[in-house]
Amino acid sequence: MDNNPNRIQNKYTRALVFILLLLGSLVMLFPFFWMISGSLKTIREITSPEIIWWPEEAQWSNYAEVLTMKTNPFGIYFKNSILVAVANTVFTLFTTILAAFAFSRLEFKGRDKLFSILLATMMVPSQMYIITNFITITRMNLYDSLWAQIIPYTASVFYIYLLRQFFNQIPDQIYLAAKVDGCSDWKYLWKMMVPNAKSSLVTIGLFNFIASWNAYLWPLMVTGNINKRVLSIGLQYFASESGTAYHLMMAGATIVVLPLIIIYLLFQKYIIQGIARGGLKG
Amino acid sequence: MDIRIEGLTKTFTGKENKETIAVNNLTVTIPSGHLVGLLGPSGCGKSTTLFLLAGLHEPTSGKIFFGDEDVTGLPPEKRGIGLVFQNYALYPHMSVYDNIAFPLRNSRSFKEEHKDAKERRAAIDQIVQHTAKIVAIEELLDRKPAQLSGGQQQRVAIARAIAKQPKVLLLDEPLSNLDARLRIQTREEIRRIQQATGITTVFVTHDQEEAMSITDEIIVMRDGLVQQVDHPQETYIHPANVFVAQFLGNPPINLFQAEARGGWLIVNGDRAMATVLADGHYQMGIRPESFILTGDEGDGTFNARIEFKATIGRDFQVRFDINGHFSEALIESDQHISEGDTVRFALRRSGVHLFDQDGKRIEVW
Amino acid sequence: MVGQNQKKTFFRAMLYLLPALVIIAVFVVYPMFHTLRMSVYEDFNIFSKEGSGFGLSSYIWVLQDPNFHKALANTFIYAIVTVPVSIALSLVIAILLNSGIKGSKFFQTAYFLPYVTNAIAIGLAFRFIFHSEFGIFNKFLGLFGIDAIQWLNDPDWAMFTLCIFGIWSALAFKIVIFLAGLQGIDPQLYQAARIDEAGKWKQFIKITVPQLGPILAYQFVIATIGAFKAYVEVVGLFGDDGPLHSATTMVYYMYDKFYNANRYTIAAASGVIMFLIIMVFTFIQMHMSNRRADQ
């Protein structure tokens, strides 16, 4: 017995839907395919008036060329992106875990008021405060450093909110039982709450990593030195400097996107659940 | 270790600063090694009392002694108690073994007794194995709580609570999440474990049958006030007041207004029972099993018209009016009786209780 | 609990909150007020932190700036086009994905993929696809004898191309949300409808749409707020704000005034204006979710 009530019974309609979905998915995937295909072409192939779906011989050397460029050192960009995203994620998880715990478990005066004030700050678009943050970072003498890209995003009201939701689902009685068993708050957080919130933490970590990897405006503002650029910025500079070398641009773009695709394929379940559950920002 | 509670009071401040008294001036002593049931309807303050004993609530006033030690100001982990929660509160990501070992691993005194880490681990292992044997879960030690049935989880929770050899074992509605058959089995198990370990045990329940069947003593509570402290059977045979009489017994006692006139209690217009009470109105309670069908007429019996009859196994359940109160009796089913019959009842004196209008028991009537 | 006093608990809670609160205070709360403060001066020295010419002159300047008008108009066009189109498309795709078709696992993976991609990198791929000379799109149109269109270089086409890119980027997130919503509908509703002999279309109108109502509304607001913040899509596709600034947006305007023109007070004022516009939609959303919670 088929238990999906939305299942289409008519065989021809089903075939039609299948074809529609297939065409649609081709549209969705085409830019990725075209980027990768382009990254493996010669300059002649890429500027040819004919449509060339796949290069005659894959030019892996394009990648080597991009990664070792003097003017746009993608190797360094890549390293910077990894450093920034990992540091960002580790710090964010740390501040989020501590704050979510305090808001969900500790009963201190003014807790609910403080929490609603924090929630209210979510209404302000982040674009509005980067102006001031630029001034702050400059005055802290952090302009042109990786720290400038890391520090302002090491705490997020939204993630605190999400994790608090999850922590709240862990029954009070577990906490009381642990208290009777002589467990301190600190130990309770790390031995009980964190292991139980693993999937939420993975989701938050993934979203933070992806957001950091894709950040553009802020890193653009706080970096001048080539050696401090992250991939998004480096790729943009490279694109504006390289004229029609689209095969190299596509190689660069692939380098930026490939880690994301891998993360997506590995953690699809967490990412989809995260969006669906939290209504994470688009 | 005996538990002495003196003048214990707990008030909660709710919304709009409304105060509710959950436990009101409770004074009671629980003898060492006894299994005591805290019984009452929900909201009577029994769970609050348990949490006060555990140190999870702070009393508004009053004192708690474990033996000679005043524990009122001690945090939960320093009281030497084991606590079993209503929904067990097992640590979901830990194996059964780790759940049981957890309190030992946290215990500072245990650490001091077993300074060497290796030796400590061996000692913990021995205790866990031993405790698991007591509650019969040796073969489940590697499992996670989610892989256990309700009854098994219950045993693990008890094992965790007794592993650290507590002075006092506290159980909060430990059987309410089990199905009927398991409940009976488990409550006998609790009795067995309690007797095997000899730990003074307090156990909260709203189920009178549970309390009656395994406890040495019952504390009946209502609205934060103790109603009666007694042996289980005594609370049934000699209820201290109307509330206790009504709360204990299934089916519940039939309670109605009766008049004493000229040395007789009047039921349905008949002189149903002799009494020494002065003329006046009293509350009268009759246990359902205390009605006797009789062929006699005249004093000491009364009339009732059967409105409803059902056969429940060994007994008939019959219902009829007594002084305007729809009442119930259990009659042996070998009697011939039909709906619509008017029958004559006599009463077994031990199943009849009289109370004054304030609900207090009248001992001599 | 025994052994805890209020002061100690408060102090300990603050220790737990400290790392997050410090960051949020310095980089979120303080900037809100500081940006607001900058916006009410005519000139502001970011080193001495002193402003001169207190008043609304920066706002007046922004509101009279034709470039801001352009940015505002573009942002609205972008929102008005991409939001309804992407919502309609994603709803259709979600419904098709939910109709028990073979290979729906693969399709889901394909349709969700754009959610994780970097707008600069994939914008570059789009730039290549829409390239007037080497782009596959024009080559493809050429097969039908259509002359090459200057998708990226003609100011008249720029917004159109931007909207296509915007829609493509926005689909994945919405499909995920719709699909979760569809799967949350109680199947018994459909079974009951089938017993009552309701056809597919009737089931859609009478069950699916009302059940998805709140999600639909939520998507509209979230997508609109997102569209008002459009920036990285523009840079990804054009490298700047389009031919002759034809695809400039509010965020782009603010960034440009701050970073390239060093007009700090102007940038701040435009930021506040953007905040106010977004605020309206945020309140709509809050109002709706409150109503939902009331029901």
Coordinates of N, CA, C and O in Angstrom, one line a residue, chain A residues 90-158:
Chain A
V90 N 34.7 27.9 15.4 CA 35.0 27.4 16.8 C 34.6 28.4 17.8 O 34.0 28.1 18.8
F91 N 35.0 29.7 17.6 CA 34.6 30.7 18.6 C 33.1 30.9 18.7 O 32.6 31.0 19.8
T92 N 32.5 30.9 17.6 CA 31.0 31.1 17.6 C 30.3 29.9 18.4 O 29.5 30.2 19.2
L93 N 30.8 28.7 18.2 CA 30.2 27.6 18.9 C 30.4 27.8 20.4 O 29.5 27.5 21.2
F94 N 31.6 28.2 20.7 CA 32.0 28.4 22.1 C 31.1 29.4 22.8 O 30.4 29.2 23.8
T95 N 31.0 30.6 22.2 CA 30.2 31.7 22.8 C 28.7 31.3 22.8 O 28.0 31.6 23.7
T96 N 28.3 30.6 21.7 CA 26.9 30.2 21.6 C 26.5 29.2 22.7 O 25.4 29.3 23.3
I97 N 27.4 28.2 22.9 CA 27.1 27.2 23.9 C 26.9 27.8 25.3 O 26.0 27.5 26.0
L98 N 27.9 28.6 25.6 CA 27.9 29.2 26.9 C 26.6 30.1 27.1 O 25.9 30.0 28.1
A99 N 26.4 30.9 26.2 CA 25.2 31.9 26.3 C 23.9 31.1 26.3 O 23.0 31.4 27.1
A100 N 23.8 30.2 25.4 CA 22.5 29.4 25.3 C 22.3 28.7 26.6 O 21.1 28.6 27.1
F101 N 23.3 28.2 27.2 CA 23.2 27.5 28.5 C 22.7 28.4 29.6 O 21.8 28.1 30.3
A102 N 23.3 29.6 29.7 CA 22.9 30.5 30.7 C 21.4 30.9 30.5 O 20.7 31.0 31.5
F103 N 21.0 31.1 29.3 CA 19.7 31.6 29.0 C 18.7 30.4 29.2 O 17.5 30.7 29.5
S104 N 19.1 29.2 29.0 CA 18.1 28.1 29.2 C 18.1 27.5 30.5 O 17.1 26.9 31.0
R105 N 19.3 27.5 31.3 CA 19.4 26.7 32.5 C 19.5 27.5 33.8 O 19.0 27.2 34.8
L106 N 20.3 28.6 33.7 CA 20.5 29.4 34.9 C 19.4 30.4 35.2 O 19.0 31.1 34.2
E107 N 18.9 30.4 36.4 CA 17.8 31.3 36.7 C 18.3 32.5 37.4 O 18.4 32.6 38.6
F108 N 18.7 33.5 36.6 CA 19.2 34.7 37.2 C 18.3 35.9 36.9 O 17.4 35.8 36.0
K109 N 18.4 36.9 37.7 CA 17.5 38.1 37.6 C 17.7 38.8 36.3 O 18.8 39.0 35.8
G110 N 16.5 39.1 35.6 CA 16.6 39.9 34.4 C 16.9 39.0 33.2 O 17.1 39.5 32.1
R111 N 16.8 37.7 33.3 CA 17.2 36.8 32.2 C 16.3 37.0 31.0 O 16.8 37.3 29.9
D112 N 15.0 37.0 31.2 CA 14.1 37.1 30.1 C 14.1 38.5 29.4 O 14.1 38.6 28.2
K113 N 14.3 39.5 30.2 CA 14.5 40.8 29.7 C 15.7 40.9 28.8 O 15.6 41.4 27.6
L114 N 16.8 40.5 29.3 CA 18.1 40.5 28.5 C 17.9 39.7 27.2 O 18.4 40.2 26.2
F115 N 17.2 38.6 27.3 CA 17.1 37.8 26.1 C 16.2 38.5 25.1 O 16.5 38.5 23.9
S116 N 15.2 39.2 25.5 CA 14.3 39.8 24.5 C 15.1 41.0 23.9 O 14.9 41.3 22.7
I117 N 15.9 41.7 24.7 CA 16.7 42.8 24.1 C 17.6 42.2 23.0 O 17.7 42.8 21.9
L118 N 18.2 41.1 23.3 CA 19.1 40.5 22.3 C 18.3 40.1 21.0 O 18.8 40.3 19.9
L119 N 17.1 39.5 21.2 CA 16.3 39.1 20.1 C 16.0 40.4 19.2 O 16.0 40.3 18.0
A120 N 15.7 41.5 19.9 CA 15.3 42.7 19.2 C 16.5 43.1 18.2 O 16.2 43.7 17.2
T121 N 17.7 42.9 18.6 CA 18.8 43.3 17.8 C 18.8 42.6 16.4 O 19.4 43.1 15.5
M122 N 18.1 41.4 16.4 CA 18.1 40.7 15.1 C 17.4 41.4 14.0 O 17.5 41.1 12.8
M123 N 16.5 42.4 14.4 CA 15.8 43.1 13.4 C 16.6 44.1 12.6 O 16.2 44.5 11.5
V124 N 17.8 44.5 13.1 CA 18.6 45.4 12.4 C 19.4 44.7 11.4 O 20.1 43.8 11.7
P125 N 19.4 45.1 10.1 CA 20.2 44.5 9.1 C 21.7 44.7 9.4 O 22.1 45.8 9.7
S126 N 22.4 43.6 9.2 CA 23.8 43.7 9.6 C 24.6 44.7 8.7 O 25.5 45.3 9.1
Q127 N 24.0 45.0 7.5 CA 24.7 45.9 6.7 C 24.7 47.3 7.3 O 25.6 48.1 7.0
M128 N 23.8 47.6 8.2 CA 23.8 48.9 8.8 C 24.9 49.1 9.8 O 25.5 50.2 9.9
Y129 N 25.4 48.1 10.5 CA 26.4 48.3 11.4 C 27.8 48.1 11.0 O 28.8 48.3 11.7
I130 N 28.0 47.6 9.7 CA 29.4 47.4 9.3 C 30.1 48.7 9.2 O 31.3 48.7 9.3
I131 N 29.4 49.8 8.9 CA 30.1 51.1 8.8 C 30.8 51.4 10.1 O 32.0 51.7 10.1
T132 N 30.1 51.3 11.2 CA 30.7 51.6 12.5 C 31.8 50.5 12.9 O 32.8 50.8 13.4
N133 N 31.4 49.3 12.5 CA 32.4 48.2 12.8 C 33.7 48.4 12.1 O 34.8 48.1 12.6
F134 N 33.7 49.0 10.9 CA 34.9 49.3 10.2 C 35.7 50.3 11.0 O 36.9 50.1 11.2
I135 N 35.0 51.3 11.5 CA 35.8 52.3 12.3 C 36.3 51.6 13.6 O 37.5 51.8 13.9
T136 N 35.5 50.8 14.2 CA 36.0 50.1 15.5 C 37.2 49.3 15.2 O 38.2 49.4 15.9
I137 N 37.1 48.5 14.1 CA 38.3 47.6 13.8 C 39.5 48.4 13.5 O 40.6 48.0 13.9
T138 N 39.3 49.5 12.8 CA 40.5 50.3 12.4 C 41.1 50.9 13.7 O 42.3 50.8 13.8
R139 N 40.3 51.3 14.6 CA 40.8 51.9 15.8 C 41.5 50.8 16.7 O 42.3 51.1 17.5
M140 N 41.0 49.6 16.6 CA 41.7 48.5 17.3 C 43.0 48.1 16.6 O 43.6 47.1 17.1
N141 N 43.3 48.8 15.6 CA 44.5 48.4 14.8 C 44.5 47.0 14.2 O 45.5 46.3 14.1
L142 N 43.3 46.6 13.8 CA 43.2 45.3 13.3 C 42.9 45.3 11.8 O 42.8 44.2 11.2
Y143 N 42.9 46.5 11.2 CA 42.7 46.5 9.7 C 43.8 45.7 9.1 O 44.9 45.6 9.5
D144 N 43.3 45.0 8.0 CA 44.3 44.1 7.3 C 44.8 43.0 8.1 O 45.9 42.6 8.0
S145 N 43.9 42.4 8.9 CA 44.4 41.2 9.6 C 43.2 40.2 9.5 O 42.1 40.5 9.2
L146 N 43.6 38.9 9.7 CA 42.5 37.9 9.6 C 41.6 38.1 10.8 O 40.4 37.8 10.8
W147 N 42.2 38.6 12.0 CA 41.3 38.7 13.1 C 40.1 39.7 12.9 O 39.1 39.5 13.4
A148 N 40.4 40.7 12.0 CA 39.4 41.6 11.7 C 38.2 40.9 11.1 O 37.0 41.3 11.2
Q149 N 38.5 39.9 10.3 CA 37.4 39.1 9.7 C 36.8 38.1 10.6 O 35.6 37.7 10.4
I150 N 37.5 37.7 11.6 CA 37.0 36.7 12.5 C 36.2 37.3 13.7 O 35.0 36.9 13.9
I151 N 36.7 38.2 14.4 CA 36.2 38.7 15.7 C 34.7 39.1 15.6 O 33.9 38.7 16.4
P152 N 34.4 40.1 14.7 CA 33.0 40.6 14.8 C 31.9 39.5 14.7 O 30.8 39.7 15.0
Y153 N 32.3 38.4 14.1 CA 31.2 37.4 13.9 C 31.4 36.1 14.7 O 31.0 35.0 14.4
T154 N 32.0 36.3 15.9 CA 32.1 35.2 16.8 C 31.0 35.0 17.8 O 31.1 34.2 18.8
A155 N 30.0 35.8 17.7 CA 28.8 35.6 18.5 C 27.6 35.9 17.7 O 27.6 36.9 16.9
S156 N 26.5 35.1 17.8 CA 25.3 35.4 17.0 C 24.1 35.2 17.8 O 23.9 34.1 18.4
V157 N 23.3 36.2 17.9 CA 22.0 36.1 18.6 C 21.2 35.0 18.1 O 20.6 34.2 18.8
F158 N 21.2 34.9 16.7 CA 20.3 33.9 16.1 C 20.7 32.4 16.5 O 19.9 31.6 16.8

